Tab-separated table of C-alpha atoms in Angstrom:
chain	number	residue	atom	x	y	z
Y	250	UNK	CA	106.973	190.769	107.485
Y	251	UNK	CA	109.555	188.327	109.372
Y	252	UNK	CA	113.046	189.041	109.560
Y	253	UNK	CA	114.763	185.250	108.785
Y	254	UNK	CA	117.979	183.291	108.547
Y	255	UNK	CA	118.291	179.997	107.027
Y	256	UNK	CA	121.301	178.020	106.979
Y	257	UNK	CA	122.395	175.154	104.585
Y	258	UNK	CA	125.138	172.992	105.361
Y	259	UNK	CA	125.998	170.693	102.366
Y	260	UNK	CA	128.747	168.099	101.478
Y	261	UNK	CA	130.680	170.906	99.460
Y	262	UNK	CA	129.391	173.945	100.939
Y	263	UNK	CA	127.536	175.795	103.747
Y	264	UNK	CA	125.245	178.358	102.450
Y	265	UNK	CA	123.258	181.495	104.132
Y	266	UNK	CA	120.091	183.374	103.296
Y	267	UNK	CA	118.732	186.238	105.378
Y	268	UNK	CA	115.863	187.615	103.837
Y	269	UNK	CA	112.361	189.368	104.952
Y	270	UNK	CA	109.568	186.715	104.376
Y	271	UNK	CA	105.788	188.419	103.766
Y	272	UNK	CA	103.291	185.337	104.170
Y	273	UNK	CA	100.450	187.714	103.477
Y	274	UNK	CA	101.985	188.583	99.892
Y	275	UNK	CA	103.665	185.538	99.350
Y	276	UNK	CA	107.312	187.742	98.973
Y	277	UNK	CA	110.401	186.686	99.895
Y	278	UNK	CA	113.406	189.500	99.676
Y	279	UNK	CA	117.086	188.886	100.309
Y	280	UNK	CA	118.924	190.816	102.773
Y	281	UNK	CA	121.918	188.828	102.657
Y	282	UNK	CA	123.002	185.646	100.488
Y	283	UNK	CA	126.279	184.432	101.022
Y	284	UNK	CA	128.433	180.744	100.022
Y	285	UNK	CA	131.579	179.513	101.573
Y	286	UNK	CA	133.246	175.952	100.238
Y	287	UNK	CA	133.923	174.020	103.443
Y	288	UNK	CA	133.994	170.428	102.048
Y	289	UNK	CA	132.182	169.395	104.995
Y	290	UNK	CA	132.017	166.037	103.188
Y	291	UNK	CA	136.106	164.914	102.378
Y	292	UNK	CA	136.513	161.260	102.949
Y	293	UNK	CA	133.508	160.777	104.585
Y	294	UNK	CA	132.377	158.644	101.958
Y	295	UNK	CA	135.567	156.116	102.929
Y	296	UNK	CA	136.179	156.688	106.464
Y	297	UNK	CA	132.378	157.197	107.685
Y	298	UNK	CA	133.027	160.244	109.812
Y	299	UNK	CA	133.649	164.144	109.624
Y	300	UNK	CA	137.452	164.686	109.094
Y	301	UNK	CA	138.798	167.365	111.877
Y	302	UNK	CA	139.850	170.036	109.843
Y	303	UNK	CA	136.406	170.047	107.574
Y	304	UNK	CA	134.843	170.417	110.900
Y	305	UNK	CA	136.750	173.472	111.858
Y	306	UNK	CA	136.460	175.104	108.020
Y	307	UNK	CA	132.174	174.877	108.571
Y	308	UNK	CA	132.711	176.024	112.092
Y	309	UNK	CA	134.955	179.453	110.787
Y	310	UNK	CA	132.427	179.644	108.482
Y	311	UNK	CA	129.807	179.816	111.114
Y	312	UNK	CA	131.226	182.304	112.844
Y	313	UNK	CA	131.598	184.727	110.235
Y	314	UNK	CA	127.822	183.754	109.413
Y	315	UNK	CA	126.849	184.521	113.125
Y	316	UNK	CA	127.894	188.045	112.577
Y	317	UNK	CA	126.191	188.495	109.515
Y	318	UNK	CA	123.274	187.136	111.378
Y	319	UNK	CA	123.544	189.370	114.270
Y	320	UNK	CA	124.168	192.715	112.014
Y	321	UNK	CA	120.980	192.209	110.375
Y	322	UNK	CA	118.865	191.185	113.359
Y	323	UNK	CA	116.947	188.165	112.683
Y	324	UNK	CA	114.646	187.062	114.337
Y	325	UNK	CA	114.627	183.124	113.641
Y	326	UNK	CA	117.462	181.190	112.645
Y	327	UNK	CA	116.752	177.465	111.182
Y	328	UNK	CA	120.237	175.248	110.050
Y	329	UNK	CA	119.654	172.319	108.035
Y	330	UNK	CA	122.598	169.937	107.312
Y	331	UNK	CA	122.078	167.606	104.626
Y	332	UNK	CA	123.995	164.866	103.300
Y	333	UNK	CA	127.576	164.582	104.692
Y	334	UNK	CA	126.407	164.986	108.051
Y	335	UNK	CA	123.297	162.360	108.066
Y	336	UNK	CA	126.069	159.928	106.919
Y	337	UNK	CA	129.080	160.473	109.441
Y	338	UNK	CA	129.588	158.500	112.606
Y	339	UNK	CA	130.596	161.581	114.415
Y	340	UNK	CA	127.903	163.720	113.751
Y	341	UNK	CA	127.146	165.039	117.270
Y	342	UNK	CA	130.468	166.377	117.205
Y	343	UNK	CA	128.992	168.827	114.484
Y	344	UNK	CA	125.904	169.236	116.122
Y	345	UNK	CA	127.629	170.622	119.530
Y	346	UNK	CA	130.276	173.439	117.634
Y	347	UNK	CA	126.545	174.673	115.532
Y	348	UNK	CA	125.155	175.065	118.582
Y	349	UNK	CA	128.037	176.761	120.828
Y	350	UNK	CA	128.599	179.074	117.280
Y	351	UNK	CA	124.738	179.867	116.416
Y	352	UNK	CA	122.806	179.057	119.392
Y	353	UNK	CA	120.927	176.465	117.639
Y	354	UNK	CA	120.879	172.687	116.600
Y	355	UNK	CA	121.726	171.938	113.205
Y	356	UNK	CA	118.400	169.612	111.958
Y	357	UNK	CA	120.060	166.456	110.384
Y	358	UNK	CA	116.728	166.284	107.853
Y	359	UNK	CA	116.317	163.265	105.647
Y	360	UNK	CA	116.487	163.051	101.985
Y	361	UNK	CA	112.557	163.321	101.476
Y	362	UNK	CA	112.429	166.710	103.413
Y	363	UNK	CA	115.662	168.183	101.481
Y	364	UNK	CA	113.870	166.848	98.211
Y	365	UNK	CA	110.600	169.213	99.541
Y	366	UNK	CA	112.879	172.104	100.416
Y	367	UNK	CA	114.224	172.314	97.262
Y	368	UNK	CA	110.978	172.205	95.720
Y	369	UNK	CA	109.681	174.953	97.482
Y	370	UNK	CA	112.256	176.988	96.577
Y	371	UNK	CA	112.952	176.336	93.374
Y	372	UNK	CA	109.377	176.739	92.027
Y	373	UNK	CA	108.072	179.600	93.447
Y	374	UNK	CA	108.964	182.014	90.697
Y	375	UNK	CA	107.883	179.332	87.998
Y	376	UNK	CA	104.501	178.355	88.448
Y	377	UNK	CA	101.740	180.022	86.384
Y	378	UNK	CA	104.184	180.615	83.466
Y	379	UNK	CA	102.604	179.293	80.026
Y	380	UNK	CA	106.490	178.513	78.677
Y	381	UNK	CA	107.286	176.295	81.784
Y	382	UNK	CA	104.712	174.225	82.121
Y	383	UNK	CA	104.251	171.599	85.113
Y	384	UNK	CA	104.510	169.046	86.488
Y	385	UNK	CA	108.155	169.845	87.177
Y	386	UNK	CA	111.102	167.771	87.571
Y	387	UNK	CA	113.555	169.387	90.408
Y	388	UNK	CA	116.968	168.433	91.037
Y	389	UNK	CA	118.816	169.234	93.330
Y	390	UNK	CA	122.872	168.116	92.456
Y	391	UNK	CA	124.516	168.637	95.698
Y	392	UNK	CA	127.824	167.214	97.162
Y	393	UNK	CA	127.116	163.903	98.074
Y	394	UNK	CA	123.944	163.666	97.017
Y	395	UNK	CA	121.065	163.722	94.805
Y	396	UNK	CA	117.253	164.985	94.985
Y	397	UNK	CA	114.615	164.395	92.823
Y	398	UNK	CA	111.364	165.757	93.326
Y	399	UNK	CA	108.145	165.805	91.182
Y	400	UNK	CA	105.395	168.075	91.357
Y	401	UNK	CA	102.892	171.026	90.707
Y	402	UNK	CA	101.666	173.237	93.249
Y	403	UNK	CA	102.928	170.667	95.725
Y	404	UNK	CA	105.551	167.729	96.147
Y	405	UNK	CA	103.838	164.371	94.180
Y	406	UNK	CA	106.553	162.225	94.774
Y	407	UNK	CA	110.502	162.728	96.163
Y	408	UNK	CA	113.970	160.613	96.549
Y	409	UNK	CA	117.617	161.203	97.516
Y	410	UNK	CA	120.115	158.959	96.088
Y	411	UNK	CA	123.632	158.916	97.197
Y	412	UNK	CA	125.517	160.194	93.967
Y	413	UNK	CA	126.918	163.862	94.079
Y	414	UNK	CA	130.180	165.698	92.792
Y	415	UNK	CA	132.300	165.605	95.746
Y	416	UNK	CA	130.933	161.399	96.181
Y	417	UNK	CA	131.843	160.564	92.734
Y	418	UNK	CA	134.512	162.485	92.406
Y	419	UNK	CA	136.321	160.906	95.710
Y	420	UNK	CA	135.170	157.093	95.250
Y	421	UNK	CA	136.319	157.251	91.330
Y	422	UNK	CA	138.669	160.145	90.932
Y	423	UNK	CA	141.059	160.219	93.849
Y	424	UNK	CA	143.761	157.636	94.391
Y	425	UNK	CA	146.641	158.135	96.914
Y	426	UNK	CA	145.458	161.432	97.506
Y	427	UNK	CA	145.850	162.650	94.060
Y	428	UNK	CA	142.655	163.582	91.651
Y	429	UNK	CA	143.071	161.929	88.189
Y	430	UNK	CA	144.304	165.206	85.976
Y	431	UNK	CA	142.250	164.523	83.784
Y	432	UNK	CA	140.001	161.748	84.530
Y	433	UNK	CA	140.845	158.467	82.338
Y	434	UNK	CA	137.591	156.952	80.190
Y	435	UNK	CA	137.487	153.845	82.597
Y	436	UNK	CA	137.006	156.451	85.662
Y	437	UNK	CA	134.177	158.491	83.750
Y	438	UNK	CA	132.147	155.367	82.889
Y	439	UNK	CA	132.689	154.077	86.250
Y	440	UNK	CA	130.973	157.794	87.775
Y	441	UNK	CA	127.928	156.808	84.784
Y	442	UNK	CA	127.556	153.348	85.936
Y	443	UNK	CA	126.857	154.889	89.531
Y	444	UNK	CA	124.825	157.898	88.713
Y	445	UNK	CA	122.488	155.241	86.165
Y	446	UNK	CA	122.112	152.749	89.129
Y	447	UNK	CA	120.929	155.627	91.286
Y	448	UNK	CA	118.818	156.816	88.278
Y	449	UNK	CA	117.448	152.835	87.956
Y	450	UNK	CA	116.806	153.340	92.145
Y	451	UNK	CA	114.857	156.887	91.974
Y	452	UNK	CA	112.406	155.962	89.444
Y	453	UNK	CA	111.291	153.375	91.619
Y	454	UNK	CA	109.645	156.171	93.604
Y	455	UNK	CA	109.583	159.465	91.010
Y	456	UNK	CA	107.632	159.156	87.825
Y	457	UNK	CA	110.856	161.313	86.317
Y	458	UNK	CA	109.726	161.071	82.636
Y	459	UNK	CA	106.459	162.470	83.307
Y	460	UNK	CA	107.801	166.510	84.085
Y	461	UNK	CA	106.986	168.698	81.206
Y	462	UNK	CA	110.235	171.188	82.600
Y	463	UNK	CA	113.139	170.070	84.071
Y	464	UNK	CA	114.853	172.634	86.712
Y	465	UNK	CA	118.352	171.991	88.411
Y	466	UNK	CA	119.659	173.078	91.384
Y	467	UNK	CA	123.103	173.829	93.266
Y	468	UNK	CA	126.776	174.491	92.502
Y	469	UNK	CA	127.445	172.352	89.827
Y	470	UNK	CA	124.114	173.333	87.831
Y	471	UNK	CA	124.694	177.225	87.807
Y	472	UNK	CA	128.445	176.716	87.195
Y	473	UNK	CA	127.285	174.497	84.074
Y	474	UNK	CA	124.817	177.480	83.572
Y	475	UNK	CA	127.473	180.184	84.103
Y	476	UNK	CA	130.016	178.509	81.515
Y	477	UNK	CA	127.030	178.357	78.930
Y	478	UNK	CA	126.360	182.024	79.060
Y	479	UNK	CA	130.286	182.190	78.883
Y	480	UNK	CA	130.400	184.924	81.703
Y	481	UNK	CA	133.491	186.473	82.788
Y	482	UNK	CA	132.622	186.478	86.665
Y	483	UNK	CA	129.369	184.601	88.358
Y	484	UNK	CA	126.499	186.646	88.306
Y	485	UNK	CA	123.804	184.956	89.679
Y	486	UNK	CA	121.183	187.342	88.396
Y	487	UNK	CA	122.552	185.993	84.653
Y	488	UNK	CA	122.303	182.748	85.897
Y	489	UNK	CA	118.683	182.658	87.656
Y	490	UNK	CA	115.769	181.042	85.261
Y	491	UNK	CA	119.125	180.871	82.000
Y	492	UNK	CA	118.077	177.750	80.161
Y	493	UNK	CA	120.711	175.371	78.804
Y	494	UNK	CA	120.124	173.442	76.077
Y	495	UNK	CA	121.185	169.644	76.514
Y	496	UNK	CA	123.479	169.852	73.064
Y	497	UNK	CA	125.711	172.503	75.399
Y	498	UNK	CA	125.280	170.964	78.250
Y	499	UNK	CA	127.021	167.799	76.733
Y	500	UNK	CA	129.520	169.615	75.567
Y	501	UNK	CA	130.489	171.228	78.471
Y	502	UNK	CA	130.740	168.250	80.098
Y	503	UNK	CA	133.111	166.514	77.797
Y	504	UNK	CA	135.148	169.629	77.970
Y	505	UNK	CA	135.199	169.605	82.029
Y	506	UNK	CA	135.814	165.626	81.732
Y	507	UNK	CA	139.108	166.469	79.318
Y	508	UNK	CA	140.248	169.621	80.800
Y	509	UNK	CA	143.494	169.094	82.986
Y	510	UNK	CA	142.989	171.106	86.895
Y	511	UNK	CA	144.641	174.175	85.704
Y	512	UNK	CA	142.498	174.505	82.328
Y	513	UNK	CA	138.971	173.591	84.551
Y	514	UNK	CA	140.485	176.491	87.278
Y	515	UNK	CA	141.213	179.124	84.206
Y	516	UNK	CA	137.550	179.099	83.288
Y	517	UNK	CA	136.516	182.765	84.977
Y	518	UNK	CA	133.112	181.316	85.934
Y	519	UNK	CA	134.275	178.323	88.060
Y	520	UNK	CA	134.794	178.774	92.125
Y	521	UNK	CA	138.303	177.456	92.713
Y	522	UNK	CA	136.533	175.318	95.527
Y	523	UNK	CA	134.881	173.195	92.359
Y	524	UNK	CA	138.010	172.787	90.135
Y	525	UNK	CA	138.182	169.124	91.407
Y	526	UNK	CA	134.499	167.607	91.449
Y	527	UNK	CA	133.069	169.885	88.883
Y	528	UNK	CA	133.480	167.305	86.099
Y	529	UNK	CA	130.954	164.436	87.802
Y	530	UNK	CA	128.855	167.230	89.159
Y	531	UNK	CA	128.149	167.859	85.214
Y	532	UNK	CA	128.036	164.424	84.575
Y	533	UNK	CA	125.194	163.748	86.942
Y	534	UNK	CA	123.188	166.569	85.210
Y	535	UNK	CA	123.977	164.921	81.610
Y	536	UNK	CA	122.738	161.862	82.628
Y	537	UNK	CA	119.624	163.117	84.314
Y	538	UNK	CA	118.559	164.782	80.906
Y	539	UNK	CA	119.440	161.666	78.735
Y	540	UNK	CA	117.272	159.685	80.956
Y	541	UNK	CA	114.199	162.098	81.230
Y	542	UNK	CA	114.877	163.096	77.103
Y	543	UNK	CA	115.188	166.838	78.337
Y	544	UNK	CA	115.736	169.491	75.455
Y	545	UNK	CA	116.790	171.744	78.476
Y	546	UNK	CA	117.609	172.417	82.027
Y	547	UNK	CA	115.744	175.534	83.563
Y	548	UNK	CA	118.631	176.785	86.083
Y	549	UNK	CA	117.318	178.054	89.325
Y	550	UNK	CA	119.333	179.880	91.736
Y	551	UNK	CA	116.390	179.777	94.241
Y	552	UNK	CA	116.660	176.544	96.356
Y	553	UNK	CA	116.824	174.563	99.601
Y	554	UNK	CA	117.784	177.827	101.290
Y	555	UNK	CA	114.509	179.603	99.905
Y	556	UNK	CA	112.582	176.751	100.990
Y	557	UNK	CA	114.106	176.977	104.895
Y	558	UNK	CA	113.230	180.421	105.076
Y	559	UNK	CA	109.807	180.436	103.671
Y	560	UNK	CA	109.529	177.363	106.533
Y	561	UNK	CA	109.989	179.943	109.046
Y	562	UNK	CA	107.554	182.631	108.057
């Protein structure tokens, strides 16, 4: 048994898992699984670099996940950052306040190995069932971007594309500082043009129509997942392996696409941190099961983080 701590820094987020890993049983148990919004990602998308006070949210954040660290005494500690920080300019300015904070250097992985991460994760729990059968389609609807994966027992074939809720929602939705309340038709078609050109681009690569089970991954999926099940707080045990079928899923996402910011932040489910990009984070996932013909989404609340850890063991 090995004591971990995995670290995912996202667009929207920075996540932390500390859990004991058992190679020899093929167990993973959580200690500690915690999620701070940190927009690591605002205006990087126009500007091409980490904005100062994002920088200093994810480096709070890292403190308080240092001490968590410490109190439970791991004994390895891998941080992956993902897609805001492969895309900014200033970049090593992140990478130096991760390592004064945690003692380690965040790994700026590619797309591919986030795509295998998630995989990992996200599968563990569902192979060998006989009503989710493989291959499986894994996606992984993060902040500014997007992984696909397809596999079995391992990764077939994997891409990243650059379309995510926080993405969309800043290069469509925001305009003198301001996010359209609610979005206007022209702005939503404008977030589907993008999200079916970066469809068009990942089926180059992933045979996404093949999957017999289609499983999605991150904020905006369990939030879509928690709104379904119409819970009254997030309860990610609820959440873990809930199917949604696409007819709801649809609907949700007009709804989010209509509601006005104080409607979207009265929903009981919905972290105040996703208010704004929640709407195109949905989106993405409707258009991802229009273009594979998915009945339903299989929501997994095992993911990148899962996949980090079990990397250490």
């Amino acid at each position: 048994m090995t004591r971990v701590a995995a670290i995912d820094c996202g667009t929207n987020s920075i996540r932390l898992l500390v859990a004991d890993v058992d190679p020899a049983t093929g167990t993973l148990t959580d200690l500690d699984r915690r999620m701070t919004i940190v927009r690591l990602g605002q205006d990087v998308d126009r500007t091409g670099r980490l904005a100062p006070e994002a920088l200093e949210r994810t480096f709070a954040a890292c403190r308080a996940y240092a001490a968590v660290i410490e109190e439970h005494g791991a004994r390895h500690l891998r941080f992956v950052a993902t897609s805001a920080s492969r895309d900014a300019e200033n970049r090593e300015e992140f990478v130096r306040g991760v390592r004064r904070i945690l003692g380690v250097d965040p790994e700026v992985i590619t797309g591919d190995q986030e795509a295998e991460f998630s995989f990992v994760g996200a599968t563990g729990g569902l192979t060998g069932r006989s009503d989710l059968p493989g291959p499986y389609l894994v996606v992984d609807i993060g902040g500014g971007s997007t992984e696909f994966v397809v596999g079995e027992d391992r990764v077939r074939a994997a891409r990243s594309v650059d379309v995510g809720c926080v993405r969309m929602t800043e290069r469509h939705l925001v305009h003198g500082g301001t996010v359209a309340d609610p979005p206007t038709p022209a702005q939503v078609a404008a977030i589907r043009a993008d999200v079916e050109a970066a469809l068009d681009l990942a089926e180059r690569s992933v045979p996404l129509r093949e999957a017999r089970t289609l499983v999605g991954l991150a904020g905006s999926v369990t939030t879509v997942a928690g709104i379904a099940l119409d819970l009254p707080e997030y309860d990610s045990t609820a959440i873990h392996h809930a199917r949604v079928p696409y007819a709801r899923v649809r609907e949700i996402t007009e709804r989010l696409l209509t509601a006005t910011h104080a409607e979207r932040a009265a929903i009981p489910v919905l972290h105040p941190g996703r208010v704004d990009v929640i709407g195109p984070g949905a989106l993405v996932l409707l258009a991802i099961m229009e273009r594979v013909g998915a009945d339903e989404v299989v929501v997994s609340e095992h993911d990148i983080l899962d996949g980090i850890a079990w990397s250490l063991a």
